[in-house]
Protein backbone atom coordinates (compact mmCIF):
# COMPACT_ATOMS: atom_id res chain seq x y z
CA MET A 1 14.46 0.80 -9.93
CA LYS A 2 12.57 -1.02 -12.69
CA GLN A 3 15.28 -3.70 -12.93
CA LEU A 4 15.30 -4.12 -9.17
CA LEU A 5 11.58 -4.80 -9.20
CA LEU A 6 12.15 -7.58 -11.67
CA LEU A 7 15.09 -9.10 -9.81
CA SER A 8 14.01 -8.87 -6.20
CA LYS A 9 11.18 -10.26 -4.10
CA LEU A 10 8.84 -7.84 -2.36
CA VAL A 11 7.22 -8.68 0.94
CA VAL A 12 4.89 -6.75 3.18
CA SER A 13 5.86 -6.07 6.77
CA ALA A 14 2.83 -6.41 9.01
CA ALA A 15 4.23 -3.79 11.33
CA LEU A 16 4.96 -1.20 8.70
CA ALA A 17 2.49 -2.26 6.00
CA ALA A 18 5.07 -1.25 3.43
CA VAL A 19 6.64 -3.26 0.67
CA VAL A 20 10.38 -3.90 1.05
CA PRO A 21 12.93 -6.11 -0.74
CA ALA A 22 13.71 -9.46 0.85
CA SER A 23 15.44 -12.66 -0.12
CA ALA A 24 13.09 -15.04 1.68
CA VAL A 25 10.23 -16.52 -0.31
CA GLN A 26 6.79 -15.52 0.95
CA ALA A 27 3.85 -17.88 0.54
CA ALA A 28 1.40 -15.05 1.07
CA THR A 29 1.09 -11.50 2.33
CA PRO A 30 0.43 -11.17 6.08
CA PRO A 31 -3.12 -11.63 7.42
CA GLY A 32 -5.28 -8.51 7.41
CA ILE A 33 -3.10 -6.75 4.83
CA PHE A 34 -4.10 -6.60 1.18
CA VAL A 35 -1.45 -5.72 -1.40
CA ILE A 36 -2.46 -4.57 -4.87
CA ALA A 37 0.17 -4.34 -7.61
CA THR A 38 -0.94 -1.46 -9.82
CA GLN A 39 0.20 1.80 -11.39
CA ILE A 40 -0.06 4.93 -9.24
CA GLY A 41 2.26 7.18 -11.24
CA GLU A 42 -0.58 9.58 -12.07
CA PHE A 43 -0.95 10.63 -8.43
CA THR A 44 0.11 14.28 -8.06
CA THR A 45 -2.10 15.22 -5.10
CA LEU A 46 -4.44 13.64 -2.55
CA ASP A 47 -6.84 16.61 -2.52
CA PRO A 48 -10.32 15.44 -3.66
CA SER A 49 -11.03 18.92 -5.02
CA GLU A 50 -8.06 18.59 -7.39
CA ILE A 51 -8.07 14.89 -8.29
CA TYR A 52 -9.43 14.23 -11.78
CA GLU A 53 -7.53 11.07 -12.73
CA LEU A 54 -8.56 7.41 -12.57
CA VAL A 55 -6.54 5.66 -9.85
CA PRO A 56 -6.46 8.74 -7.57
CA SER A 57 -10.26 8.78 -7.81
CA GLU A 58 -10.23 5.26 -6.38
CA TYR A 59 -8.26 6.56 -3.39
CA VAL A 60 -10.89 9.27 -2.85
CA ALA A 61 -13.68 6.69 -3.05
CA ASN A 62 -12.31 4.77 -0.08
CA THR A 63 -11.07 7.59 2.18
CA TYR A 64 -13.89 10.13 1.72
CA GLU A 65 -17.67 10.00 1.58
CA ARG A 66 -20.25 12.04 -0.29
CA LEU A 67 -23.78 12.96 0.68
CA VAL A 68 -25.16 10.11 -1.42
CA GLN A 69 -23.91 7.29 -3.64
CA ILE A 70 -25.56 5.55 -6.56
CA ASP A 71 -26.64 1.93 -6.10
CA LEU A 72 -24.38 -0.01 -8.49
CA HIS A 73 -26.96 -2.79 -8.76
CA ASP A 74 -29.80 -0.42 -9.64
CA PRO A 75 -28.71 2.93 -11.16
CA SER A 76 -32.18 4.41 -10.56
CA LYS A 77 -31.60 4.26 -6.78
CA PHE A 78 -29.28 6.03 -4.35
CA ASP A 79 -27.91 5.17 -0.94
CA GLY A 80 -27.47 7.75 1.76
CA LYS A 81 -23.88 8.08 2.92
CA ILE A 82 -23.28 11.25 4.92
CA ALA A 83 -26.90 12.20 4.17
CA GLN A 84 -29.54 10.21 6.01
CA SER A 85 -32.38 11.56 3.88
CA TRP A 86 -33.11 14.21 1.28
CA SER A 87 -36.04 15.96 -0.35
CA VAL A 88 -36.72 18.14 -3.39
CA SER A 89 -38.79 21.31 -3.37
CA PRO A 90 -42.01 21.43 -5.44
CA ASP A 91 -40.34 23.68 -8.04
CA GLY A 92 -37.48 21.17 -8.42
CA LEU A 93 -34.79 23.77 -7.70
CA SER A 94 -33.92 23.20 -4.05
CA TYR A 95 -32.52 20.02 -2.45
CA THR A 96 -32.49 19.60 1.32
CA PHE A 97 -30.17 17.04 2.92
CA LYS A 98 -30.46 15.76 6.49
CA LEU A 99 -27.16 14.32 7.74
CA ARG A 100 -26.67 11.09 9.65
CA PRO A 101 -26.06 11.63 13.36
CA GLY A 102 -22.87 10.43 15.04
CA LEU A 103 -20.53 10.41 12.04
CA THR A 104 -16.90 11.36 12.64
CA PHE A 105 -13.91 12.22 10.51
CA HIS A 106 -10.63 10.33 10.80
CA SER A 107 -9.43 13.13 13.11
CA GLY A 108 -12.27 12.46 15.55
CA ASN A 109 -14.06 15.69 14.64
CA PRO A 110 -17.83 15.30 14.13
CA VAL A 111 -19.27 15.52 10.61
CA THR A 112 -21.61 18.52 10.45
CA ALA A 113 -23.53 20.53 7.90
CA ASP A 114 -20.79 23.17 8.12
CA ASP A 115 -18.33 20.59 6.76
CA ALA A 116 -20.62 19.56 3.92
CA VAL A 117 -21.45 23.12 2.86
CA TRP A 118 -17.84 24.26 3.04
CA SER A 119 -16.53 21.20 1.15
CA LEU A 120 -18.85 21.66 -1.83
CA GLN A 121 -18.17 25.39 -1.90
CA ARG A 122 -14.43 24.73 -1.64
CA THR A 123 -14.39 22.54 -4.76
CA VAL A 124 -16.09 25.27 -6.77
CA LEU A 125 -13.96 28.09 -5.36
CA LEU A 126 -10.67 26.26 -5.96
CA GLY A 127 -11.67 26.06 -9.61
CA LYS A 128 -9.65 22.95 -10.48
CA GLY A 129 -10.82 20.24 -12.89
CA PRO A 130 -13.38 18.69 -10.50
CA ALA A 131 -15.16 22.04 -10.22
CA GLY A 132 -16.47 21.40 -13.73
CA VAL A 133 -18.59 18.53 -12.40
CA LEU A 134 -20.40 20.71 -9.85
CA ALA A 135 -20.67 23.43 -12.51
CA ASP A 136 -23.17 21.14 -14.24
CA LEU A 137 -25.59 22.13 -11.47
CA GLY A 138 -25.06 25.81 -12.24
CA LEU A 139 -22.65 26.33 -9.34
CA THR A 140 -20.05 29.04 -9.93
CA LYS A 141 -17.55 30.98 -7.83
CA ASP A 142 -19.94 33.93 -7.87
CA ASN A 143 -23.06 32.10 -6.69
CA VAL A 144 -21.95 29.08 -4.66
CA ALA A 145 -22.11 30.89 -1.30
CA GLU A 146 -25.78 31.65 -1.94
CA ARG A 147 -26.65 28.32 -3.58
CA ILE A 148 -25.31 26.01 -0.84
CA LYS A 149 -26.30 26.91 2.73
CA LYS A 150 -26.45 25.46 6.22
CA ILE A 151 -29.88 25.29 7.89
CA ASP A 152 -28.71 23.73 11.16
CA ASP A 153 -25.89 21.42 12.30
CA ARG A 154 -27.43 18.45 10.50
CA THR A 155 -29.23 20.12 7.58
CA LEU A 156 -28.15 21.91 4.41
CA THR A 157 -29.76 23.03 1.18
CA LEU A 158 -28.47 23.18 -2.37
CA GLN A 159 -30.16 25.25 -5.05
CA THR A 160 -29.65 24.48 -8.74
CA ASP A 161 -29.78 27.00 -11.58
CA ARG A 162 -32.75 25.26 -13.19
CA LYS A 163 -34.94 22.22 -12.81
CA TYR A 164 -33.15 18.91 -13.43
CA ALA A 165 -34.09 15.28 -12.99
CA PRO A 166 -33.41 14.50 -9.31
CA SER A 167 -31.38 11.45 -10.36
CA PHE A 168 -29.06 13.73 -12.34
CA VAL A 169 -28.45 16.04 -9.36
CA LEU A 170 -27.80 13.09 -7.04
CA ASN A 171 -25.43 11.51 -9.57
CA VAL A 172 -23.38 14.70 -9.73
CA LEU A 173 -23.21 14.89 -5.93
CA SER A 174 -22.21 11.21 -5.71
CA ALA A 175 -19.07 11.80 -7.79
CA GLY A 176 -15.63 12.43 -6.29
CA PRO A 177 -15.84 16.26 -6.43
CA GLY A 178 -18.76 15.97 -3.98
CA SER A 179 -16.51 14.50 -1.24
CA ILE A 180 -17.03 15.93 2.24
CA LEU A 181 -13.90 17.17 4.05
CA ASP A 182 -13.03 17.89 7.68
CA ARG A 183 -13.37 21.68 7.57
CA LYS A 184 -11.80 22.35 10.96
CA LEU A 185 -8.75 20.19 10.24
CA VAL A 186 -8.13 21.49 6.71
CA LEU A 187 -8.50 25.16 7.65
CA SER A 188 -6.04 24.69 10.51
CA HIS A 189 -3.43 24.09 7.80
CA GLU A 190 -4.53 26.88 5.44
CA GLN A 191 -1.74 29.03 3.98
CA ASN A 192 -2.22 32.18 1.91
CA ALA A 193 -5.96 31.57 1.47
CA ASP A 194 -5.34 28.22 -0.30
CA PHE A 195 -8.20 26.42 1.52
CA GLY A 196 -5.58 24.06 2.97
CA SER A 197 -4.78 22.75 -0.49
CA ALA A 198 -0.99 22.56 -0.01
CA TRP A 199 -1.39 20.48 3.16
CA LEU A 200 -4.13 18.26 1.70
CA ARG A 201 -1.94 17.27 -1.23
CA THR A 202 -0.16 14.83 1.09
CA ASN A 203 -2.70 14.36 3.89
CA ASP A 204 -6.18 13.03 4.52
CA ALA A 205 -9.26 14.80 5.92
CA GLY A 206 -11.95 12.26 5.19
CA SER A 207 -14.53 10.13 7.01
CA GLY A 208 -14.48 7.08 4.74
CA PRO A 209 -13.74 3.44 5.60
CA TYR A 210 -9.95 3.90 5.24
CA LYS A 211 -7.54 6.61 6.33
CA LEU A 212 -4.17 7.52 4.91
CA VAL A 213 -1.00 6.13 6.48
CA LYS A 214 1.57 7.19 3.91
CA TRP A 215 1.89 8.11 0.27
CA THR A 216 5.31 7.76 -1.34
CA PRO A 217 5.04 9.08 -4.94
CA ASN A 218 5.78 6.47 -7.61
CA GLU A 219 6.27 3.83 -4.92
CA SER A 220 3.32 3.04 -2.67
CA LEU A 221 0.13 4.25 -1.01
CA VAL A 222 -0.77 2.72 2.37
CA LEU A 223 -4.23 2.93 3.93
CA GLN A 224 -5.40 1.88 7.42
CA ARG A 225 -8.92 0.74 8.27
CA PHE A 226 -10.96 3.42 10.06
CA ASP A 227 -12.41 1.38 12.90
CA ALA A 228 -14.85 4.15 13.88
CA TYR A 229 -16.56 3.81 10.50
CA ARG A 230 -20.17 2.71 10.95
CA SER A 231 -19.53 -0.61 9.12
CA PRO A 232 -15.78 -1.34 9.28
CA TYR A 233 -14.34 -2.99 6.17
CA PRO A 234 -12.69 -6.43 6.45
CA MET A 235 -9.04 -5.61 5.66
CA LYS A 236 -6.94 -3.79 8.25
CA ARG A 237 -4.53 -2.31 5.73
CA ILE A 238 -4.40 -1.74 1.99
CA VAL A 239 -1.15 -1.27 0.11
CA LEU A 240 -1.25 0.04 -3.45
CA ARG A 241 2.20 -0.77 -4.79
CA HIS A 242 3.42 1.09 -7.89
CA VAL A 243 4.63 -1.61 -10.27
CA PRO A 244 4.65 -0.15 -13.79
CA GLU A 245 5.76 -3.31 -15.62
CA ALA A 246 3.17 -6.02 -16.20
CA SER A 247 5.89 -8.69 -15.96
CA ALA A 248 6.85 -7.48 -12.47
CA GLN A 249 3.21 -7.49 -11.39
CA ARG A 250 2.95 -11.09 -12.58
CA LEU A 251 6.04 -12.10 -10.59
CA LEU A 252 4.69 -10.53 -7.39
CA LEU A 253 1.33 -12.23 -7.82
CA GLU A 254 2.80 -15.66 -8.56
CA ASN A 255 5.17 -15.49 -5.61
CA GLY A 256 2.55 -14.35 -3.11
CA ASP A 257 3.94 -10.86 -2.58
CA ALA A 258 0.76 -9.31 -3.99
CA ASP A 259 -2.83 -10.40 -3.47
CA ALA A 260 -4.11 -8.72 -6.63
CA ALA A 261 -2.72 -7.18 -9.82
CA ARG A 262 -4.46 -4.58 -11.96
CA ASN A 263 -2.34 -4.33 -15.11
CA LEU A 264 -1.35 -7.82 -16.27
CA SER A 265 -0.93 -8.35 -20.00
CA PRO A 266 -3.55 -10.39 -21.88
CA ASP A 267 -1.02 -13.22 -22.36
CA SER A 268 -0.20 -13.32 -18.65
CA LEU A 269 -3.86 -13.29 -17.69
CA ALA A 270 -4.63 -16.16 -20.05
CA SER A 271 -1.67 -18.36 -19.10
CA LEU A 272 -1.97 -17.85 -15.35
CA ALA A 273 -5.72 -18.42 -15.36
CA LYS A 274 -5.32 -21.60 -17.43
CA ALA A 275 -2.71 -22.89 -14.97
CA GLY A 276 -5.07 -22.23 -12.06
CA LYS A 277 -2.65 -19.74 -10.49
CA ILE A 278 -5.02 -16.76 -10.54
CA LYS A 279 -8.66 -15.79 -10.82
CA VAL A 280 -9.72 -12.98 -13.11
CA ALA A 281 -12.69 -10.69 -12.48
CA SER A 282 -13.84 -8.44 -15.33
CA TRP A 283 -15.71 -5.17 -14.84
CA PRO A 284 -17.12 -2.82 -17.50
CA ALA A 285 -15.78 0.73 -17.26
CA SER A 286 -17.41 3.85 -18.64
CA ALA A 287 -14.69 4.60 -21.22
CA LEU A 288 -15.93 4.28 -24.82
CA LEU A 289 -13.57 3.95 -27.79
CA TYR A 290 -15.08 5.58 -30.86
CA LEU A 291 -14.55 7.15 -34.28
CA SER A 292 -15.63 10.71 -35.10
CA LEU A 293 -16.42 11.76 -38.67
CA ASN A 294 -16.16 15.50 -39.23
CA ALA A 295 -19.19 16.78 -41.15
CA LYS A 296 -17.06 19.66 -42.46
CA ASN A 297 -15.77 17.05 -44.90
CA PRO A 298 -18.56 16.89 -47.53
CA ASN A 299 -18.12 13.15 -48.03
CA LEU A 300 -18.25 12.35 -44.33
CA ALA A 301 -21.31 14.57 -43.90
CA LYS A 302 -23.43 12.24 -46.06
CA PRO A 303 -25.68 9.96 -43.95
CA GLU A 304 -25.14 7.07 -46.37
CA VAL A 305 -21.36 7.37 -45.95
CA GLN A 306 -21.68 7.42 -42.17
CA GLN A 307 -23.82 4.29 -42.32
CA ALA A 308 -21.48 2.60 -44.79
CA MET A 309 -18.48 3.15 -42.55
CA LYS A 310 -20.32 1.60 -39.61
CA TRP A 311 -20.84 -1.52 -41.75
CA LEU A 312 -17.17 -1.60 -42.76
CA VAL A 313 -15.78 -2.03 -39.23
CA ASP A 314 -14.81 -5.56 -38.20
CA TYR A 315 -15.81 -5.05 -34.58
CA ASP A 316 -15.44 -8.69 -33.53
CA GLY A 317 -12.13 -9.17 -35.34
CA ILE A 318 -10.55 -6.06 -33.79
CA GLN A 319 -11.82 -6.98 -30.35
CA ARG A 320 -10.56 -10.55 -30.64
CA ASN A 321 -7.16 -9.80 -32.15
CA ILE A 322 -6.17 -6.42 -30.65
CA VAL A 323 -8.11 -5.68 -27.45
CA SER A 324 -9.27 -9.12 -26.38
CA THR A 325 -9.12 -8.53 -22.63
CA THR A 326 -9.26 -4.74 -22.39
CA TYR A 327 -12.37 -3.82 -24.41
CA LYS A 328 -15.66 -5.41 -25.46
CA VAL A 329 -17.89 -4.56 -28.41
CA HIS A 330 -20.31 -1.79 -27.42
CA GLN A 331 -21.99 0.44 -30.02
CA SER A 332 -24.28 2.80 -28.07
CA PHE A 333 -23.21 5.90 -26.16
CA VAL A 334 -24.47 4.98 -22.66
CA PRO A 335 -22.06 2.56 -20.91
CA ASP A 336 -23.10 -0.64 -19.17
CA GLY A 337 -24.49 -0.18 -15.68
CA PHE A 338 -25.85 3.32 -16.34
CA LEU A 339 -29.51 4.28 -16.29
CA GLY A 340 -30.96 3.84 -19.77
CA GLN A 341 -28.23 1.64 -21.27
CA LEU A 342 -29.24 0.20 -24.65
CA ASP A 343 -27.94 -3.34 -24.90
CA VAL A 344 -27.77 -3.70 -28.70
CA ASN A 345 -24.88 -3.99 -31.15
CA PRO A 346 -26.53 -3.96 -34.61
CA TYR A 347 -23.45 -3.39 -36.76
CA ARG A 348 -20.97 -5.97 -38.04
CA LEU A 349 -18.63 -6.20 -41.02
CA ASN A 350 -20.79 -6.26 -44.19
CA VAL A 351 -18.85 -5.02 -47.21
CA ALA A 352 -21.68 -5.56 -49.70
CA LYS A 353 -24.11 -3.43 -47.69
CA ALA A 354 -21.45 -0.74 -47.23
CA LYS A 355 -20.68 -0.59 -50.97
CA ALA A 356 -24.38 -0.24 -51.77
CA LEU A 357 -24.65 2.70 -49.38
CA LEU A 358 -21.54 4.36 -50.85
CA ALA A 359 -23.00 3.98 -54.34
CA LYS A 360 -26.24 5.56 -53.12
CA ALA A 361 -24.15 8.47 -51.80
CA GLY A 362 -22.61 8.94 -55.27
CA LEU A 363 -19.27 7.47 -54.20
CA PRO A 364 -19.19 3.98 -55.74
CA ASN A 365 -15.38 4.03 -55.90
CA GLY A 366 -14.91 5.37 -52.39
CA PHE A 367 -12.81 8.43 -51.52
CA ASP A 368 -9.62 9.56 -49.77
CA VAL A 369 -9.64 10.71 -46.14
CA THR A 370 -7.30 11.17 -43.16
CA MET A 371 -7.50 9.78 -39.62
CA ASP A 372 -5.89 11.38 -36.54
CA MET A 373 -5.14 9.44 -33.37
CA PRO A 374 -2.96 9.44 -30.22
CA ASN A 375 0.34 7.72 -30.93
CA ASP A 376 -0.03 4.86 -28.43
CA TYR A 377 -1.80 1.58 -27.73
CA PRO A 378 -4.46 0.65 -28.68
CA PHE A 379 -5.23 3.56 -31.00
CA ILE A 380 -2.47 2.89 -33.53
CA GLU A 381 -3.21 -0.82 -33.75
CA ILE A 382 -6.96 -0.25 -34.10
CA ALA A 383 -6.43 2.50 -36.68
CA GLN A 384 -4.32 0.17 -38.82
CA ALA A 385 -7.05 -2.46 -38.70
CA LEU A 386 -9.67 0.14 -39.61
CA GLN A 387 -7.53 1.31 -42.51
CA ALA A 388 -7.70 -2.22 -43.92
CA ASN A 389 -11.44 -2.49 -43.17
CA PHE A 390 -12.34 0.75 -44.94
CA ALA A 391 -10.17 -0.13 -47.93
CA GLN A 392 -12.58 -2.99 -48.67
CA GLY A 393 -15.18 -0.36 -49.48
CA GLY A 394 -12.78 1.78 -51.49
CA ILE A 395 -12.23 4.31 -48.69
CA LYS A 396 -8.51 5.05 -48.61
CA VAL A 397 -7.43 6.29 -45.15
CA LYS A 398 -4.17 8.09 -44.46
CA LEU A 399 -3.18 7.65 -40.81
CA ILE A 400 -1.85 10.70 -38.92
CA PRO A 401 -0.57 9.62 -35.49
CA GLY A 402 0.57 12.27 -33.02
CA ASP A 403 1.11 12.72 -29.32
CA ALA A 404 -2.15 12.78 -27.39
CA LYS A 405 -2.20 16.54 -26.80
CA GLN A 406 -1.54 17.25 -30.47
CA ALA A 407 -4.16 14.81 -31.77
CA ILE A 408 -6.83 15.85 -29.28
CA GLY A 409 -6.05 19.53 -29.83
CA LYS A 410 -6.62 19.16 -33.56
CA TYR A 411 -9.88 17.32 -32.83
CA ARG A 412 -11.13 20.01 -30.46
CA ALA A 413 -10.42 22.63 -33.12
CA ARG A 414 -12.55 20.74 -35.72
CA GLN A 415 -9.52 20.36 -37.99
CA HIS A 416 -9.68 16.58 -38.44
CA ASP A 417 -11.39 14.33 -40.96
CA ILE A 418 -11.65 11.23 -38.76
CA PHE A 419 -10.50 11.00 -35.15
CA ILE A 420 -10.19 7.88 -33.03
CA GLY A 421 -10.28 8.43 -29.29
CA GLU A 422 -11.85 7.58 -25.95
CA TRP A 423 -14.63 9.26 -23.97
CA SER A 424 -15.11 8.69 -20.22
CA SER A 425 -18.03 9.77 -18.05
CA ASP A 426 -17.53 12.36 -15.32
CA TYR A 427 -20.30 10.85 -13.19
CA MET A 428 -22.62 7.88 -13.43
CA ASP A 429 -25.47 9.60 -15.21
CA PRO A 430 -26.43 9.16 -18.88
CA ASN A 431 -26.38 12.94 -19.38
CA SER A 432 -22.59 12.85 -19.07
CA ASN A 433 -22.51 10.99 -22.40
CA ALA A 434 -25.66 12.30 -24.06
CA ARG A 435 -24.28 15.81 -23.73
CA GLY A 436 -21.25 14.63 -25.68
CA PHE A 437 -22.83 12.55 -28.43
CA ALA A 438 -26.32 14.06 -28.85
CA TRP A 439 -26.18 17.74 -27.84
CA ASN A 440 -24.99 20.77 -29.78
CA PRO A 441 -26.87 23.99 -28.94
CA ASP A 442 -24.61 26.17 -31.09
CA ASN A 443 -22.82 24.78 -34.13
CA SER A 444 -20.98 28.00 -34.95
CA ASP A 445 -17.19 28.21 -34.73
CA GLN A 446 -17.64 30.72 -31.89
CA SER A 447 -19.73 28.37 -29.75
CA LYS A 448 -18.89 28.11 -26.05
CA TYR A 449 -20.31 24.55 -25.99
CA LYS A 450 -17.58 22.56 -27.69
CA MET A 451 -18.65 19.01 -26.94
CA LEU A 452 -18.31 16.00 -29.26
CA ALA A 453 -21.18 16.76 -31.63
CA TRP A 454 -19.85 20.30 -32.08
CA ARG A 455 -16.32 19.03 -32.75
CA ASN A 456 -17.72 17.06 -35.66
CA SER A 457 -19.83 19.97 -36.98
CA TRP A 458 -23.00 17.94 -36.45
CA ASN A 459 -25.91 20.39 -36.28
CA ILE A 460 -28.70 18.61 -34.35
CA PRO A 461 -31.36 20.99 -32.94
CA GLN A 462 -33.94 18.21 -32.51
CA LEU A 463 -31.59 15.82 -30.71
CA THR A 464 -30.36 18.70 -28.56
CA ASP A 465 -33.94 19.42 -27.48
CA GLU A 466 -34.50 15.74 -26.73
CA THR A 467 -31.31 15.61 -24.66
CA GLU A 468 -32.53 18.62 -22.66
CA ALA A 469 -35.90 16.93 -22.13
CA ALA A 470 -34.21 13.77 -20.85
CA LEU A 471 -32.16 15.86 -18.42
CA VAL A 472 -35.26 17.21 -16.68
CA GLU A 473 -37.45 14.06 -16.83
CA PRO A 474 -38.23 13.36 -13.14
CA VAL A 475 -39.36 9.72 -13.40
CA PRO A 476 -36.35 7.35 -13.67
CA ALA A 477 -38.14 4.76 -15.83
CA GLN A 478 -39.29 7.41 -18.30
CA ARG A 479 -35.88 9.03 -18.23
CA ALA A 480 -34.29 5.69 -19.12
CA LYS A 481 -36.62 5.36 -22.12
CA ARG A 482 -35.69 8.83 -23.35
CA TYR A 483 -31.97 7.95 -23.31
CA GLN A 484 -32.61 4.66 -25.06
CA ALA A 485 -34.45 6.53 -27.82
CA LEU A 486 -31.58 9.01 -28.11
CA GLN A 487 -29.06 6.20 -28.41
CA GLN A 488 -31.10 4.51 -31.12
CA GLN A 489 -31.15 7.71 -33.17
CA VAL A 490 -27.39 8.14 -32.81
CA LEU A 491 -26.91 4.51 -33.83
CA ASP A 492 -29.14 4.93 -36.88
CA GLN A 493 -27.68 8.18 -38.17
CA SER A 494 -24.72 10.09 -36.76
CA PRO A 495 -21.06 10.84 -37.44
CA PHE A 496 -20.07 8.61 -34.50
CA ILE A 497 -18.94 5.01 -34.80
CA ILE A 498 -18.89 3.78 -31.21
CA MET A 499 -17.00 0.50 -31.20
CA PHE A 500 -15.90 -0.64 -27.75
CA GLU A 501 -16.34 -0.19 -24.02
CA LYS A 502 -13.34 -0.59 -21.76
CA VAL A 503 -13.08 -3.65 -19.52
CA VAL A 504 -11.12 -3.55 -16.28
CA GLN A 505 -9.63 -6.87 -15.22
CA VAL A 506 -8.39 -7.63 -11.73
CA ALA A 507 -6.26 -10.73 -11.21
CA THR A 508 -6.19 -12.28 -7.75
CA ARG A 509 -4.50 -15.28 -6.16
CA PRO A 510 -6.63 -18.36 -5.43
CA GLY A 511 -8.78 -17.82 -2.35
CA VAL A 512 -8.60 -14.04 -2.70
CA VAL A 513 -11.45 -11.67 -3.56
CA GLY A 514 -10.39 -8.34 -5.03
CA PRO A 515 -11.99 -4.88 -5.08
CA GLU A 516 -15.42 -4.15 -6.47
CA VAL A 517 -14.69 -2.03 -9.52
CA GLY A 518 -17.32 0.51 -10.52
CA PRO A 519 -18.11 1.85 -13.99
CA ILE A 520 -16.27 5.00 -12.90
CA ASN A 521 -13.23 4.83 -10.65
CA ASP A 522 -14.65 6.83 -7.80
CA LEU A 523 -17.13 3.99 -7.27
CA THR A 524 -14.42 1.35 -6.80
CA SER A 525 -14.74 -0.13 -3.30
CA TYR A 526 -12.47 -2.16 -1.02
CA ARG A 527 -15.41 -3.53 0.97
CA THR A 528 -15.28 -6.86 -0.89
CA LEU A 529 -11.62 -7.61 -0.19
CA LYS A 530 -11.14 -11.05 1.28
CA LYS A 531 -8.42 -13.67 1.66
């Protein structure tokens, strides 16, 4: 199949909206149909209460709606989607949502409070990966029936386990696990008390701007515009075509058989853009690539060593030579576009400063240490560059590559010296990252809170308290300042060397406008598509 993709032309039939081999050369895809060459191999289900992967989250974002959605241009604000308005009780524990009138699901069924209540409860009761997002509001299988209730056909309430910042609660509800499903339709296909999960793995029960036509695993996903949507999107059909090879994606784009490509190689992007054959749009994503230094290692526990290692990284050189189009230098733990982002990158390669700090730590000749990493791009290539960087300060690093599960498993068990990996946000709220990098309520080996600071044996009671305070701060501007202060402290002294933020690049043909890509995938929108 891979060879066939390289040897044959692919065209889109306007009638079928599917990609098929053909010998005739196509100047462009048919009007009203937008074809995206991408990788959809990670699709295993279409159920929003089970999807926890990147590209499937994009599908959910365009076929389902949540109560609210964050404003990408101002992360302190939220837009009502299924909810027309909302309010918070004086004690900060109860949220009341009033639904928009006249909304319908793709089936034609009306959207009611029963659907919203049942959908949120369903995600928790199924207990799949996405349930962990709603669990951040204190929702569990035991309490969700009491915590989320219908008041009338257009009103529901949600009660949290404690007082949070309203922006945090709304951010959680705006993520994919908060998608609202057609209760009547899904339950009509329920089998063995599975909440309709088996049926929903290959079907659609949403109310979003697009509805499912067909999903063929490892081949294509076809969506049709939902014309009853309150503001219909411009493209009649969307085809996500699974094209795993970057070279095949390039061929489709050049020949007009795809309008956009999501996974072109840096060389292809550069050469095609220079030749005027494509346009490239770049979007920051919430994935951060970072180093963790385990404080169980007495050398790595020293603040001067942690600082020295931050000054030994050639951030610009690694970005330019290894990840030129896929990552940008970013040294703080809140990604771009989030509330409270700190737009500073104070560290750069400075061997003299690093050596002075190592001498101050009593290690003028450096030391030996190991580094674990997943055995794939770009971790191996970056680790090799870091090995050379640290050697300039006398720090001799032995690289230990392993498959991702093995490397991450060792990291989660606190058995590493240094680990290089990636952290992605679950929802577009700074707490999703602060809880990882600046929160550790129990540093014991028996802790039930095994986030990033814990994994590196970093005992931080003060920062933990400050992270908790930021979580409940009700005023967005003040909340932003709290997270900026937290980031500055982690920059100044911590076992984390945050190096890069991921960059998503979408290549399109001339005259074509591609999707709006959000910092997290379930905010990627097809409303901007144009050709």
